[in-house]
Amino acid sequence: MSSTTLPLHSLPLQRLLLPKGFRPQDFLTFHGRDQLAVSEKVTGSTLEKAIVWKDRPALLTLVFDLNAVKYQLALDDPLLDVSAEETLHLVQHILGLTQAIAGFEQAYADHPLLGRMLAEQSGLRVPVSVSPFEALTWAIIGQQVSLSAAIAMRRKFIQQANIRHSSGFYCYPSPAQVAQLSVASLRLAGLSQSKANTLLKVSELMLTGALPLDDWLHNQASPELIATSLATIKGIGPWTISYALLRGYGWLDGSLHGDAAVRRAIRGLMALAQLSDKEAEQWLKPFSPWRALLAAHLWAWQSRTPG
């Protein structure tokens, strides 16, 4: 697989200055977790990610350089316009540039448990998915399995959809493309019957307009409205909702107490032998409106803490 094939239509590389203290390695690490790199590939300071853009295969490239990022969206359809403004908004969105992280770091700079962690991880932002649909389907796939198992299932799910960019990368599928898959094909990707049914239901609801995930993003709908709507779908619970809101909308206050890695990190900070979901929920509660941002810090802290 090579991304050197010339795209049929693209804008020249654009350049965006990044905020002081931006941590590109967090973003690159998040997108480089699948070493087989069938859909997205990290090489040095460069990310190549195949997506579906306006129902057509596209390749998004980001190259980080000092205090800036260069980016380009390459489409396989020469008749489809590439809007500079839309591409800029997409890049700002997935980099989490609108996330209000300074207030959190300032509020807890002197916290006895969090202060040192926040100082060492200052500038941490949450990488956001290209679309709320990608975030929600990734959350469904990742329910109650290890990260490595979720990554493998996600890869096979993308391959089952079989949407290819001219570079050779597989694109993360759109709702219309997922709706064409069968439960059997999703089971071949390693998904349970329940997860397969939920993915297909979400895709169907998006196509009928009953679940307007993209409209909610563009219209800045309230997280409460989105959460209430998602909760009506069989197979979607509190953890999935909070994770989808974080990765799909950049909402920093979902309570991820149901996340095993978050509970392990809290146990490590508190030097506790055990911690229940309820206890983790109560521990996170005072940190509103930054509970999900704190969870992201806990993930990062645990990944670099031995044991």
PDB file of C-alpha atoms in Angstrom:
ATOM      1  CA  MET A   1       0.000   0.000   0.000  1.00  0.00           C
ATOM      2  CA  SER A   2       1.334   3.385  -0.930  1.00  0.00           C
ATOM      3  CA  SER A   3       0.021   6.912  -0.606  1.00  0.00           C
ATOM      4  CA  THR A   4       2.279   8.191  -3.375  1.00  0.00           C
ATOM      5  CA  THR A   5      -0.387   7.748  -6.071  1.00  0.00           C
ATOM      6  CA  LEU A   6      -1.393  11.173  -7.318  1.00  0.00           C
ATOM      7  CA  PRO A   7      -4.944  12.085  -6.257  1.00  0.00           C
ATOM      8  CA  LEU A   8      -7.466  13.120  -8.864  1.00  0.00           C
ATOM      9  CA  HIS A   9      -8.402  16.302  -7.065  1.00  0.00           C
ATOM     10  CA  SER A  10      -6.922  18.167  -4.124  1.00  0.00           C
ATOM     11  CA  LEU A  11      -5.925  21.559  -2.856  1.00  0.00           C
ATOM     12  CA  PRO A  12      -2.237  22.381  -2.292  1.00  0.00           C
ATOM     13  CA  LEU A  13      -0.877  21.784   1.180  1.00  0.00           C
ATOM     14  CA  GLN A  14      -2.269  24.352   3.597  1.00  0.00           C
ATOM     15  CA  ARG A  15      -0.540  25.526   6.786  1.00  0.00           C
ATOM     16  CA  LEU A  16      -2.144  26.098  10.185  1.00  0.00           C
ATOM     17  CA  LEU A  17      -0.369  27.562  13.204  1.00  0.00           C
ATOM     18  CA  LEU A  18      -0.874  25.504  16.336  1.00  0.00           C
ATOM     19  CA  PRO A  19      -1.431  26.839  19.871  1.00  0.00           C
ATOM     20  CA  LYS A  20       1.550  27.101  22.155  1.00  0.00           C
ATOM     21  CA  GLY A  21       2.190  23.803  23.882  1.00  0.00           C
ATOM     22  CA  PHE A  22       0.278  21.691  21.361  1.00  0.00           C
ATOM     23  CA  ARG A  23       1.310  18.024  21.667  1.00  0.00           C
ATOM     24  CA  PRO A  24       1.355  16.461  18.179  1.00  0.00           C
ATOM     25  CA  GLN A  25       2.662  13.161  19.501  1.00  0.00           C
ATOM     26  CA  ASP A  26      -0.607  12.541  21.375  1.00  0.00           C
ATOM     27  CA  PHE A  27      -2.511  12.871  18.108  1.00  0.00           C
ATOM     28  CA  LEU A  28      -0.056  10.733  16.154  1.00  0.00           C
ATOM     29  CA  THR A  29       0.007   8.033  18.819  1.00  0.00           C
ATOM     30  CA  PHE A  30      -3.792   7.844  18.851  1.00  0.00           C
ATOM     31  CA  HIS A  31      -3.948   7.380  15.080  1.00  0.00           C
ATOM     32  CA  GLY A  32      -0.969   5.046  14.922  1.00  0.00           C
ATOM     33  CA  ARG A  33      -2.298   2.355  17.226  1.00  0.00           C
ATOM     34  CA  ASP A  34      -3.079  -0.131  14.454  1.00  0.00           C
ATOM     35  CA  GLN A  35       0.312  -1.306  13.284  1.00  0.00           C
ATOM     36  CA  LEU A  36      -1.157  -2.897  10.151  1.00  0.00           C
ATOM     37  CA  ALA A  37      -2.166   0.614   9.039  1.00  0.00           C
ATOM     38  CA  VAL A  38      -4.832  -0.370   6.530  1.00  0.00           C
ATOM     39  CA  SER A  39      -6.828   2.841   6.990  1.00  0.00           C
ATOM     40  CA  GLU A  40      -4.453   5.331   8.590  1.00  0.00           C
ATOM     41  CA  LYS A  41      -0.687   5.423   8.792  1.00  0.00           C
ATOM     42  CA  VAL A  42       1.737   7.420  10.890  1.00  0.00           C
ATOM     43  CA  THR A  43       5.232   7.926   9.510  1.00  0.00           C
ATOM     44  CA  GLY A  44       7.405  10.175  11.642  1.00  0.00           C
ATOM     45  CA  SER A  45       5.454  13.401  12.030  1.00  0.00           C
ATOM     46  CA  THR A  46       2.991  12.622   9.230  1.00  0.00           C
ATOM     47  CA  LEU A  47      -0.495  11.110   9.374  1.00  0.00           C
ATOM     48  CA  GLU A  48      -2.299   9.754   6.323  1.00  0.00           C
ATOM     49  CA  LYS A  49      -5.923   8.815   6.969  1.00  0.00           C
ATOM     50  CA  ALA A  50      -8.430   7.560   4.405  1.00  0.00           C
ATOM     51  CA  ILE A  51     -11.965   8.818   4.915  1.00  0.00           C
ATOM     52  CA  VAL A  52     -15.248   9.132   3.064  1.00  0.00           C
ATOM     53  CA  TRP A  53     -15.816  12.799   2.228  1.00  0.00           C
ATOM     54  CA  LYS A  54     -19.188  13.722   0.728  1.00  0.00           C
ATOM     55  CA  ASP A  55     -19.712  10.050  -0.164  1.00  0.00           C
ATOM     56  CA  ARG A  56     -16.391   9.794  -2.001  1.00  0.00           C
ATOM     57  CA  PRO A  57     -13.032   8.274  -1.005  1.00  0.00           C
ATOM     58  CA  ALA A  58     -10.537  10.843   0.230  1.00  0.00           C
ATOM     59  CA  LEU A  59      -7.130  10.932   1.865  1.00  0.00           C
ATOM     60  CA  LEU A  60      -6.404  13.401   4.624  1.00  0.00           C
ATOM     61  CA  THR A  61      -2.716  14.131   5.184  1.00  0.00           C
ATOM     62  CA  LEU A  62      -1.310  16.080   8.131  1.00  0.00           C
ATOM     63  CA  VAL A  63       2.370  16.922   8.536  1.00  0.00           C
ATOM     64  CA  PHE A  64       3.470  18.430  11.846  1.00  0.00           C
ATOM     65  CA  ASP A  65       6.413  20.828  11.809  1.00  0.00           C
ATOM     66  CA  LEU A  66       7.494  22.825  14.871  1.00  0.00           C
ATOM     67  CA  ASN A  67       4.521  25.032  15.810  1.00  0.00           C
ATOM     68  CA  ALA A  68       2.386  24.340  12.741  1.00  0.00           C
ATOM     69  CA  VAL A  69       0.671  21.592  10.788  1.00  0.00           C
ATOM     70  CA  LYS A  70       0.467  21.295   7.017  1.00  0.00           C
ATOM     71  CA  TYR A  71      -2.623  19.522   5.721  1.00  0.00           C
ATOM     72  CA  GLN A  72      -4.262  18.372   2.519  1.00  0.00           C
ATOM     73  CA  LEU A  73      -7.456  16.560   1.544  1.00  0.00           C
ATOM     74  CA  ALA A  74      -7.088  14.531  -1.661  1.00  0.00           C
ATOM     75  CA  LEU A  75     -10.249  13.286  -3.382  1.00  0.00           C
ATOM     76  CA  ASP A  76     -10.648  10.583  -5.993  1.00  0.00           C
ATOM     77  CA  ASP A  77     -13.544  12.445  -7.644  1.00  0.00           C
ATOM     78  CA  PRO A  78     -12.432  15.338  -9.901  1.00  0.00           C
ATOM     79  CA  LEU A  79     -15.987  16.691 -10.035  1.00  0.00           C
ATOM     80  CA  LEU A  80     -16.221  17.155  -6.282  1.00  0.00           C
ATOM     81  CA  ASP A  81     -15.084  20.510  -4.930  1.00  0.00           C
ATOM     82  CA  VAL A  82     -12.568  20.642  -2.103  1.00  0.00           C
ATOM     83  CA  SER A  83     -13.490  23.597   0.065  1.00  0.00           C
ATOM     84  CA  ALA A  84     -10.546  25.228   1.835  1.00  0.00           C
ATOM     85  CA  GLU A  85     -12.854  26.413   4.608  1.00  0.00           C
ATOM     86  CA  GLU A  86     -14.403  22.983   5.183  1.00  0.00           C
ATOM     87  CA  THR A  87     -11.009  21.313   5.210  1.00  0.00           C
ATOM     88  CA  LEU A  88      -9.707  23.846   7.723  1.00  0.00           C
ATOM     89  CA  HIS A  89     -12.692  23.243  10.017  1.00  0.00           C
ATOM     90  CA  LEU A  90     -12.152  19.490   9.750  1.00  0.00           C
ATOM     91  CA  VAL A  91      -8.495  19.789  10.763  1.00  0.00           C
ATOM     92  CA  GLN A  92      -9.288  22.143  13.651  1.00  0.00           C
ATOM     93  CA  HIS A  93     -11.965  19.729  14.809  1.00  0.00           C
ATOM     94  CA  ILE A  94      -9.925  16.532  14.803  1.00  0.00           C
ATOM     95  CA  LEU A  95      -6.949  18.258  16.465  1.00  0.00           C
ATOM     96  CA  GLY A  96      -9.206  19.461  19.299  1.00  0.00           C
ATOM     97  CA  LEU A  97      -8.135  23.062  18.809  1.00  0.00           C
ATOM     98  CA  THR A  98     -11.412  24.452  20.162  1.00  0.00           C
ATOM     99  CA  GLN A  99     -11.173  22.502  23.425  1.00  0.00           C
ATOM    100  CA  ALA A 100     -11.003  24.768  26.460  1.00  0.00           C
ATOM    101  CA  ILE A 101      -8.201  22.998  28.269  1.00  0.00           C
ATOM    102  CA  ALA A 102      -6.511  25.975  29.956  1.00  0.00           C
ATOM    103  CA  GLY A 103      -9.256  26.427  32.525  1.00  0.00           C
ATOM    104  CA  PHE A 104      -8.933  22.831  33.677  1.00  0.00           C
ATOM    105  CA  GLU A 105      -5.165  22.991  34.023  1.00  0.00           C
ATOM    106  CA  GLN A 106      -5.346  26.278  35.921  1.00  0.00           C
ATOM    107  CA  ALA A 107      -8.134  25.097  38.244  1.00  0.00           C
ATOM    108  CA  TYR A 108      -6.248  22.010  39.365  1.00  0.00           C
ATOM    109  CA  ALA A 109      -2.621  23.098  39.079  1.00  0.00           C
ATOM    110  CA  ASP A 110      -2.212  22.807  42.851  1.00  0.00           C
ATOM    111  CA  HIS A 111      -4.353  19.717  43.336  1.00  0.00           C
ATOM    112  CA  PRO A 112      -2.506  17.238  45.576  1.00  0.00           C
ATOM    113  CA  LEU A 113      -3.157  14.289  43.265  1.00  0.00           C
ATOM    114  CA  LEU A 114      -3.500  15.921  39.862  1.00  0.00           C
ATOM    115  CA  GLY A 115      -1.138  18.886  39.984  1.00  0.00           C
ATOM    116  CA  ARG A 116       2.053  17.078  39.024  1.00  0.00           C
ATOM    117  CA  MET A 117       0.298  14.995  36.362  1.00  0.00           C
ATOM    118  CA  LEU A 118      -1.213  18.090  34.741  1.00  0.00           C
ATOM    119  CA  ALA A 119       2.110  19.915  34.792  1.00  0.00           C
ATOM    120  CA  GLU A 120       3.834  16.990  33.076  1.00  0.00           C
ATOM    121  CA  GLN A 121       1.019  16.643  30.531  1.00  0.00           C
ATOM    122  CA  SER A 122       0.274  20.330  30.035  1.00  0.00           C
ATOM    123  CA  GLY A 123      -1.356  21.062  26.702  1.00  0.00           C
ATOM    124  CA  LEU A 124      -3.007  17.654  26.377  1.00  0.00           C
ATOM    125  CA  ARG A 125      -5.995  17.694  24.042  1.00  0.00           C
ATOM    126  CA  VAL A 126      -8.336  14.919  23.016  1.00  0.00           C
ATOM    127  CA  PRO A 127      -8.018  13.762  19.393  1.00  0.00           C
ATOM    128  CA  VAL A 128     -11.475  13.855  17.800  1.00  0.00           C
ATOM    129  CA  SER A 129     -12.817  11.580  15.063  1.00  0.00           C
ATOM    130  CA  VAL A 130     -13.454  12.859  11.551  1.00  0.00           C
ATOM    131  CA  SER A 131     -17.195  12.410  12.117  1.00  0.00           C
ATOM    132  CA  PRO A 132     -19.545  11.684  15.029  1.00  0.00           C
ATOM    133  CA  PHE A 133     -20.527   8.495  13.180  1.00  0.00           C
ATOM    134  CA  GLU A 134     -16.935   7.260  13.245  1.00  0.00           C
ATOM    135  CA  ALA A 135     -16.713   8.068  16.955  1.00  0.00           C
ATOM    136  CA  LEU A 136     -19.982   6.323  17.809  1.00  0.00           C
ATOM    137  CA  THR A 137     -19.276   3.203  15.769  1.00  0.00           C
ATOM    138  CA  TRP A 138     -15.762   3.002  17.237  1.00  0.00           C
ATOM    139  CA  ALA A 139     -17.269   3.237  20.717  1.00  0.00           C
ATOM    140  CA  ILE A 140     -19.721   0.436  19.932  1.00  0.00           C
ATOM    141  CA  ILE A 141     -16.951  -1.768  18.557  1.00  0.00           C
ATOM    142  CA  GLY A 142     -14.835  -1.111  21.664  1.00  0.00           C
ATOM    143  CA  GLN A 143     -17.493  -2.043  24.214  1.00  0.00           C
ATOM    144  CA  GLN A 144     -16.249  -4.434  26.910  1.00  0.00           C
ATOM    145  CA  VAL A 145     -13.149  -5.642  25.067  1.00  0.00           C
ATOM    146  CA  SER A 146      -9.452  -4.856  25.351  1.00  0.00           C
ATOM    147  CA  LEU A 147      -7.981  -2.040  23.291  1.00  0.00           C
ATOM    148  CA  SER A 148      -6.004  -4.479  21.137  1.00  0.00           C
ATOM    149  CA  ALA A 149      -9.138  -6.521  20.403  1.00  0.00           C
ATOM    150  CA  ALA A 150     -11.100  -3.362  19.567  1.00  0.00           C
ATOM    151  CA  ILE A 151      -8.383  -2.173  17.176  1.00  0.00           C
ATOM    152  CA  ALA A 152      -8.391  -5.535  15.379  1.00  0.00           C
ATOM    153  CA  MET A 153     -12.186  -5.539  15.060  1.00  0.00           C
ATOM    154  CA  ARG A 154     -12.200  -1.958  13.829  1.00  0.00           C
ATOM    155  CA  ARG A 155      -9.652  -2.856  11.140  1.00  0.00           C
ATOM    156  CA  LYS A 156     -11.675  -5.854   9.960  1.00  0.00           C
ATOM    157  CA  PHE A 157     -14.873  -3.796  10.034  1.00  0.00           C
ATOM    158  CA  ILE A 158     -13.275  -1.194   7.750  1.00  0.00           C
ATOM    159  CA  GLN A 159     -12.024  -3.930   5.434  1.00  0.00           C
ATOM    160  CA  GLN A 160     -15.458  -5.547   5.269  1.00  0.00           C
ATOM    161  CA  ALA A 161     -16.893  -2.258   3.997  1.00  0.00           C
ATOM    162  CA  ASN A 162     -14.127  -2.326   1.326  1.00  0.00           C
ATOM    163  CA  ILE A 163     -14.124   1.357   0.369  1.00  0.00           C
ATOM    164  CA  ARG A 164     -10.719   2.112  -1.132  1.00  0.00           C
ATOM    165  CA  HIS A 165      -8.924   5.338  -1.910  1.00  0.00           C
ATOM    166  CA  SER A 166      -6.602   5.417  -4.917  1.00  0.00           C
ATOM    167  CA  SER A 167      -3.672   5.405  -2.499  1.00  0.00           C
ATOM    168  CA  GLY A 168      -4.617   1.863  -1.503  1.00  0.00           C
ATOM    169  CA  PHE A 169      -5.858   2.763   1.968  1.00  0.00           C
ATOM    170  CA  TYR A 170      -9.259   1.563   3.140  1.00  0.00           C
ATOM    171  CA  CYS A 171     -11.631   4.402   4.048  1.00  0.00           C
ATOM    172  CA  TYR A 172     -13.633   4.471   7.247  1.00  0.00           C
ATOM    173  CA  PRO A 173     -17.157   3.793   5.891  1.00  0.00           C
ATOM    174  CA  SER A 174     -20.142   6.120   5.925  1.00  0.00           C
ATOM    175  CA  PRO A 175     -23.587   5.218   7.327  1.00  0.00           C
ATOM    176  CA  ALA A 176     -24.849   4.373   3.833  1.00  0.00           C
ATOM    177  CA  GLN A 177     -21.933   2.020   3.257  1.00  0.00           C
ATOM    178  CA  VAL A 178     -22.297   0.324   6.646  1.00  0.00           C
ATOM    179  CA  ALA A 179     -26.041  -0.115   6.067  1.00  0.00           C
ATOM    180  CA  GLN A 180     -25.208  -2.253   3.036  1.00  0.00           C
ATOM    181  CA  LEU A 181     -23.315  -4.746   5.184  1.00  0.00           C
ATOM    182  CA  SER A 182     -24.973  -7.835   6.618  1.00  0.00           C
ATOM    183  CA  VAL A 183     -24.886  -9.098  10.165  1.00  0.00           C
ATOM    184  CA  ALA A 184     -22.903 -12.065   8.843  1.00  0.00           C
ATOM    185  CA  SER A 185     -20.193  -9.848   7.345  1.00  0.00           C
ATOM    186  CA  LEU A 186     -19.934  -7.866  10.571  1.00  0.00           C
ATOM    187  CA  ARG A 187     -19.654 -11.107  12.511  1.00  0.00           C
ATOM    188  CA  LEU A 188     -16.726 -12.018  10.257  1.00  0.00           C
ATOM    189  CA  ALA A 189     -15.053  -8.834  11.502  1.00  0.00           C
ATOM    190  CA  GLY A 190     -15.261 -10.232  15.022  1.00  0.00           C
ATOM    191  CA  LEU A 191     -18.273  -8.270  16.218  1.00  0.00           C
ATOM    192  CA  SER A 192     -20.883  -9.903  18.404  1.00  0.00           C
ATOM    193  CA  GLN A 193     -24.451 -10.279  17.157  1.00  0.00           C
ATOM    194  CA  SER A 194     -25.486  -7.452  19.476  1.00  0.00           C
ATOM    195  CA  LYS A 195     -22.780  -5.055  18.245  1.00  0.00           C
ATOM    196  CA  ALA A 196     -23.555  -5.888  14.623  1.00  0.00           C
ATOM    197  CA  ASN A 197     -27.242  -5.158  15.149  1.00  0.00           C
ATOM    198  CA  THR A 198     -26.445  -1.881  16.912  1.00  0.00           C
ATOM    199  CA  LEU A 199     -24.106  -0.707  14.135  1.00  0.00           C
ATOM    200  CA  LEU A 200     -26.735  -1.451  11.516  1.00  0.00           C
ATOM    201  CA  LYS A 201     -29.450   0.262  13.559  1.00  0.00           C
ATOM    202  CA  VAL A 202     -27.343   3.405  14.001  1.00  0.00           C
ATOM    203  CA  SER A 203     -26.623   3.475  10.262  1.00  0.00           C
ATOM    204  CA  GLU A 204     -30.323   3.056   9.453  1.00  0.00           C
ATOM    205  CA  LEU A 205     -31.331   5.833  11.835  1.00  0.00           C
ATOM    206  CA  MET A 206     -28.782   8.179  10.319  1.00  0.00           C
ATOM    207  CA  LEU A 207     -30.008   7.473   6.804  1.00  0.00           C
ATOM    208  CA  THR A 208     -33.630   8.152   7.764  1.00  0.00           C
ATOM    209  CA  GLY A 209     -32.681  11.362   9.557  1.00  0.00           C
ATOM    210  CA  ALA A 210     -33.843  10.064  12.943  1.00  0.00           C
ATOM    211  CA  LEU A 211     -30.275  10.289  14.275  1.00  0.00           C
ATOM    212  CA  PRO A 212     -28.775  13.499  12.808  1.00  0.00           C
ATOM    213  CA  LEU A 213     -25.281  13.144  14.262  1.00  0.00           C
ATOM    214  CA  ASP A 214     -23.689  15.531  11.757  1.00  0.00           C
ATOM    215  CA  ASP A 215     -26.412  18.157  12.116  1.00  0.00           C
ATOM    216  CA  TRP A 216     -25.965  18.070  15.870  1.00  0.00           C
ATOM    217  CA  LEU A 217     -22.280  18.766  15.392  1.00  0.00           C
ATOM    218  CA  HIS A 218     -22.782  21.637  12.960  1.00  0.00           C
ATOM    219  CA  ASN A 219     -25.612  23.175  15.002  1.00  0.00           C
ATOM    220  CA  GLN A 220     -23.778  22.667  18.309  1.00  0.00           C
ATOM    221  CA  ALA A 221     -26.641  20.711  19.838  1.00  0.00           C
ATOM    222  CA  SER A 222     -26.553  20.215  23.585  1.00  0.00           C
ATOM    223  CA  PRO A 223     -24.781  17.079  24.846  1.00  0.00           C
ATOM    224  CA  GLU A 224     -27.905  16.319  26.894  1.00  0.00           C
ATOM    225  CA  LEU A 225     -30.025  16.181  23.736  1.00  0.00           C
ATOM    226  CA  ILE A 226     -27.544  13.916  21.981  1.00  0.00           C
ATOM    227  CA  ALA A 227     -27.162  11.648  25.010  1.00  0.00           C
ATOM    228  CA  THR A 228     -30.919  11.299  25.449  1.00  0.00           C
ATOM    229  CA  SER A 229     -31.350  10.312  21.812  1.00  0.00           C
ATOM    230  CA  LEU A 230     -28.492   7.806  21.866  1.00  0.00           C
ATOM    231  CA  ALA A 231     -29.786   6.206  25.056  1.00  0.00           C
ATOM    232  CA  THR A 232     -32.941   5.068  23.239  1.00  0.00           C
ATOM    233  CA  ILE A 233     -30.922   2.790  20.936  1.00  0.00           C
ATOM    234  CA  LYS A 234     -30.522  -0.803  22.058  1.00  0.00           C
ATOM    235  CA  GLY A 235     -26.873  -1.620  22.693  1.00  0.00           C
ATOM    236  CA  ILE A 236     -25.815   1.914  23.597  1.00  0.00           C
ATOM    237  CA  GLY A 237     -25.191   2.647  27.269  1.00  0.00           C
ATOM    238  CA  PRO A 238     -23.592   5.368  29.402  1.00  0.00           C
ATOM    239  CA  TRP A 239     -19.956   4.546  28.567  1.00  0.00           C
ATOM    240  CA  THR A 240     -20.629   4.440  24.829  1.00  0.00           C
ATOM    241  CA  ILE A 241     -22.503   7.748  24.994  1.00  0.00           C
ATOM    242  CA  SER A 242     -19.784   9.541  26.960  1.00  0.00           C
ATOM    243  CA  TYR A 243     -17.021   8.181  24.737  1.00  0.00           C
ATOM    244  CA  ALA A 244     -18.898   9.081  21.540  1.00  0.00           C
ATOM    245  CA  LEU A 245     -19.527  12.604  22.834  1.00  0.00           C
ATOM    246  CA  LEU A 246     -15.839  12.981  23.642  1.00  0.00           C
ATOM    247  CA  ARG A 247     -14.443  11.599  20.380  1.00  0.00           C
ATOM    248  CA  GLY A 248     -17.242  12.799  18.129  1.00  0.00           C
ATOM    249  CA  TYR A 249     -18.022  16.235  19.521  1.00  0.00           C
ATOM    250  CA  GLY A 250     -15.066  17.107  21.733  1.00  0.00           C
ATOM    251  CA  TRP A 251     -17.363  17.280  24.786  1.00  0.00           C
ATOM    252  CA  LEU A 252     -15.079  17.237  27.810  1.00  0.00           C
ATOM    253  CA  ASP A 253     -17.535  16.432  30.603  1.00  0.00           C
ATOM    254  CA  GLY A 254     -18.757  12.881  29.984  1.00  0.00           C
ATOM    255  CA  SER A 255     -18.258  10.610  32.982  1.00  0.00           C
ATOM    256  CA  LEU A 256     -16.095   7.706  31.866  1.00  0.00           C
ATOM    257  CA  HIS A 257     -16.249   5.887  35.191  1.00  0.00           C
ATOM    258  CA  GLY A 258     -17.227   2.726  33.301  1.00  0.00           C
ATOM    259  CA  ASP A 259     -13.864   2.694  31.540  1.00  0.00           C
ATOM    260  CA  ALA A 260     -11.573   0.030  32.991  1.00  0.00           C
ATOM    261  CA  ALA A 261      -8.411   2.001  32.201  1.00  0.00           C
ATOM    262  CA  VAL A 262      -9.803   5.097  33.930  1.00  0.00           C
ATOM    263  CA  ARG A 263     -10.611   3.069  37.047  1.00  0.00           C
ATOM    264  CA  ARG A 264      -7.126   1.531  37.052  1.00  0.00           C
ATOM    265  CA  ALA A 265      -5.573   4.983  36.833  1.00  0.00           C
ATOM    266  CA  ILE A 266      -7.693   6.313  39.687  1.00  0.00           C
ATOM    267  CA  ARG A 267      -6.723   3.309  41.776  1.00  0.00           C
ATOM    268  CA  GLY A 268      -3.084   4.046  41.026  1.00  0.00           C
ATOM    269  CA  LEU A 269      -3.412   7.702  42.003  1.00  0.00           C
ATOM    270  CA  MET A 270      -5.299   6.859  45.174  1.00  0.00           C
ATOM    271  CA  ALA A 271      -3.227   3.763  46.008  1.00  0.00           C
ATOM    272  CA  LEU A 272      -6.409   1.695  46.243  1.00  0.00           C
ATOM    273  CA  ALA A 273      -6.685  -2.063  45.855  1.00  0.00           C
ATOM    274  CA  GLN A 274     -10.207  -1.875  44.445  1.00  0.00           C
ATOM    275  CA  LEU A 275     -12.567   0.706  43.009  1.00  0.00           C
ATOM    276  CA  SER A 276     -16.123   0.104  41.842  1.00  0.00           C
ATOM    277  CA  ASP A 277     -17.859   1.847  38.958  1.00  0.00           C
ATOM    278  CA  LYS A 278     -19.989   3.779  41.434  1.00  0.00           C
ATOM    279  CA  GLU A 279     -16.976   4.860  43.471  1.00  0.00           C
ATOM    280  CA  ALA A 280     -15.189   5.992  40.313  1.00  0.00           C
ATOM    281  CA  GLU A 281     -18.279   7.943  39.265  1.00  0.00           C
ATOM    282  CA  GLN A 282     -18.371   9.732  42.618  1.00  0.00           C
ATOM    283  CA  TRP A 283     -14.628  10.460  42.484  1.00  0.00           C
ATOM    284  CA  LEU A 284     -14.940  12.042  39.028  1.00  0.00           C
ATOM    285  CA  LYS A 285     -18.076  14.038  39.823  1.00  0.00           C
ATOM    286  CA  PRO A 286     -16.405  17.093  41.452  1.00  0.00           C
ATOM    287  CA  PHE A 287     -14.241  17.593  38.352  1.00  0.00           C
ATOM    288  CA  SER A 288     -17.206  18.571  36.178  1.00  0.00           C
ATOM    289  CA  PRO A 289     -17.193  20.167  33.566  1.00  0.00           C
ATOM    290  CA  TRP A 290     -13.905  18.452  32.698  1.00  0.00           C
ATOM    291  CA  ARG A 291     -14.510  14.825  33.657  1.00  0.00           C
ATOM    292  CA  ALA A 292     -13.774  13.415  30.198  1.00  0.00           C
ATOM    293  CA  LEU A 293     -10.689  15.614  29.834  1.00  0.00           C
ATOM    294  CA  LEU A 294      -9.506  14.269  33.168  1.00  0.00           C
ATOM    295  CA  ALA A 295     -10.123  10.750  31.852  1.00  0.00           C
ATOM    296  CA  ALA A 296      -7.888  11.547  28.874  1.00  0.00           C
ATOM    297  CA  HIS A 297      -5.171  12.719  31.263  1.00  0.00           C
ATOM    298  CA  LEU A 298      -5.577   9.524  33.258  1.00  0.00           C
ATOM    299  CA  TRP A 299      -5.203   7.428  30.088  1.00  0.00           C
ATOM    300  CA  ALA A 300      -2.035   9.314  29.173  1.00  0.00           C
ATOM    301  CA  TRP A 301      -0.660   9.148  32.706  1.00  0.00           C
ATOM    302  CA  GLN A 302      -1.246   5.416  32.962  1.00  0.00           C
ATOM    303  CA  SER A 303       0.384   4.753  29.593  1.00  0.00           C
ATOM    304  CA  ARG A 304       3.649   6.245  30.811  1.00  0.00           C
ATOM    305  CA  THR A 305       3.504   4.964  34.397  1.00  0.00           C
ATOM    306  CA  PRO A 306       5.177   1.585  35.078  1.00  0.00           C
ATOM    307  CA  GLY A 307       2.857  -1.022  36.523  1.00  0.00           C
TER     308      GLY A 307
END
